[in-house]
Structures are given as structure tokens and as C-alpha cells.
XYZ file of C-alpha atoms in Angstrom:
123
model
C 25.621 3.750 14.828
C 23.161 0.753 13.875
C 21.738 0.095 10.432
C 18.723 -1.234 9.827
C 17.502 -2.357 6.338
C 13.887 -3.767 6.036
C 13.070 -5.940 2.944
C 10.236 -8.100 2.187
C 7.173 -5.815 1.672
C 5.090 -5.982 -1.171
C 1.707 -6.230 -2.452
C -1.097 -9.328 -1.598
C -4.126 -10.408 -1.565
C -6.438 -10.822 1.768
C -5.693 -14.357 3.665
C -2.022 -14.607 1.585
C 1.305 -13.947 3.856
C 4.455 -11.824 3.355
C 7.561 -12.828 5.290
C 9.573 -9.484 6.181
C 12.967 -9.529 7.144
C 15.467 -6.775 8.904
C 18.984 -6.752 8.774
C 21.188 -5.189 11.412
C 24.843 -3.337 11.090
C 27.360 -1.532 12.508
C 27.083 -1.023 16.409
C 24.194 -3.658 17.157
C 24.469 -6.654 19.638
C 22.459 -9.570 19.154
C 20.981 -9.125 23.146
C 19.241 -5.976 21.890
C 15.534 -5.675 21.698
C 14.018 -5.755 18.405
C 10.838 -4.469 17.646
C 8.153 -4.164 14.521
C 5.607 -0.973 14.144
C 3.559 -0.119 11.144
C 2.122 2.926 10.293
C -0.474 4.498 7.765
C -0.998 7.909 6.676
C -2.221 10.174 9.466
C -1.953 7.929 12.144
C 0.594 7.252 14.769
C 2.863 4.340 14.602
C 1.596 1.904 16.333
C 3.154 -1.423 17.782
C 2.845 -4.707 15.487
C 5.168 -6.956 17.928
C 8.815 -7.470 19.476
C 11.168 -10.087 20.729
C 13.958 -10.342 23.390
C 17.832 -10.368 22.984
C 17.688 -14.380 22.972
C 14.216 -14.547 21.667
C 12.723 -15.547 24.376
C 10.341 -13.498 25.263
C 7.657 -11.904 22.540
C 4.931 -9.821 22.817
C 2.098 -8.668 19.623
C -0.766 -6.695 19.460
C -3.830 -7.900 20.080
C -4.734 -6.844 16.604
C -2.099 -9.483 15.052
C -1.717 -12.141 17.472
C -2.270 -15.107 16.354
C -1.941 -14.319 12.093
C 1.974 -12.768 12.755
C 5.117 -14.253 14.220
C 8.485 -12.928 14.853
C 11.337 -14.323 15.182
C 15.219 -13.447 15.319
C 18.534 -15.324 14.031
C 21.189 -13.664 16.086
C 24.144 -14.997 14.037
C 22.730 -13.558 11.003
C 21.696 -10.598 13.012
C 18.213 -10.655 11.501
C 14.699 -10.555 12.724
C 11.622 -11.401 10.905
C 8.028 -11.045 10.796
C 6.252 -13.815 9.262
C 2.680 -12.511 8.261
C -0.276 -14.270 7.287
C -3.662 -14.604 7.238
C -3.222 -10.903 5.920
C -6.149 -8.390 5.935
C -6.746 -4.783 4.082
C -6.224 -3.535 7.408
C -2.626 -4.872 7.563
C -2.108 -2.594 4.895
C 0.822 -0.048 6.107
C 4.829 1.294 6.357
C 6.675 -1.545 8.493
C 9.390 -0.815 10.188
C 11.839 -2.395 12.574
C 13.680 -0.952 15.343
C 15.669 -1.797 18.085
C 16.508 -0.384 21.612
C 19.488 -0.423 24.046
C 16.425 -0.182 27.042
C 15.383 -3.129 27.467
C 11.993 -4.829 26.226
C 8.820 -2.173 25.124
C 6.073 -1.383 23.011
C 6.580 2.096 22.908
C 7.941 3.416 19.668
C 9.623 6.371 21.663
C 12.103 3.530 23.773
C 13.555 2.718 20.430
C 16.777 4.785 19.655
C 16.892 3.126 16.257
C 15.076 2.564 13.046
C 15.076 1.399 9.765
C 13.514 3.294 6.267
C 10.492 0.767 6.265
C 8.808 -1.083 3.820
C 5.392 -0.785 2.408
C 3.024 -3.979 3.058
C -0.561 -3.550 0.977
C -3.095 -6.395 1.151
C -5.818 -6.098 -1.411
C -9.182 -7.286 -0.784
């Protein structure tokens, strides 16, 4: 079994920045794919951005490119997501996950999750 235990969410104001963080346990490797996905109430969860085993490789939606970065420190088996230039519309559940199945943006590839944390900007 893997763990994972979001923290970092809270509430700001429009163009401030959050820095989440996600903590991994128990049967996780530090090669695994690690992914973000918010959602809101009545909506699908939807794809915010992931990174590669060795963090090479990352991929966002076009929605936060550019205002969100992750990143990953394997030997603390973290990943972040460093948020800023935050809008209303940021406002949402984050969660990370992580898959065994290689790199995706598809929340159904991911085999594990974490309870999420609640991000609201305020305009």
C-alpha cells in the first residue's frame, strides 16, 4: 500500500501563491509517476500537472502553465506544487496521486491517491 498525505492548502487572495506539498509512504518508489488534479463540486477531476520518476519530464494544463510548477525530492519522497499568480478559478480540492503505469494525465491511470486539500483564492 502507498500513503499519500497532501498539506499546504489554504485560503488567498488573487495573484498570491500557495506552495503544496505531498508526502509518500509505505510501498512507493521514488521512479513512480506523480501527478496533481483538482476538483470542484460537480465537476470531474481534472488534471493540474505531473512529473516523471527522476523529474525529468513534466507536463501542466494549459490552464496553469506558466503560474504552477512541480517539482519532486525523491530522497524525501515528496512532490510539490508551487502555485502562484493564483486566480478564483484555482479555487478547488487538490490532490496528488501516483501510478505504477508510467507517465499520464488521466486520473483513471493513477492506482493511488491522497485525501486532498482545499486551495480557495479570493478575489
Amino acid at each position: 500500500q502507498v500513503q499519500l498525505v497532501e498539506s499546504g492548502g489554504g485560503l488567498v487572495q488573487a495573484g498570491g501563491s500557495l506552495r503544496l506539498a505531498c508526502a509518500a509512504s509505505g510501498r512507493t518508489l521514488s521512479t513512480y509517476v506523480k501527478g496533481w488534479f483538482r476538483q470542484t463540486p460537480g465537476k470531474e477531476r481534472e488534471f493540474v500537472a505531473a512529473i516523471s520518476g527522476r523529474g525529468g519530464v513534466k507536463r501542466y494544463a494549459d490552464s496553469v502553465k506558466g503560474r504552477f510548477t512541480i517539482s519532486r525530492d525523491n530522497a524525501k519522497n515528496t512532490v510539490y506544487l508551487q502555485m502562484s499568480s493564483l486566480k478564483p478559478e484555482d479555487t478547488a480540492v487538490y490532490y496528488c496521486a501516483e501510478t505504477e503505469q508510467g507517465f499520464s494525465v488521466y486520473p483513471a491511470v493513477y492506482g493511488y491517491w491522497g485525501q486532498g486539500t482545499q486551495v480557495t483564492v479570493s478575489s
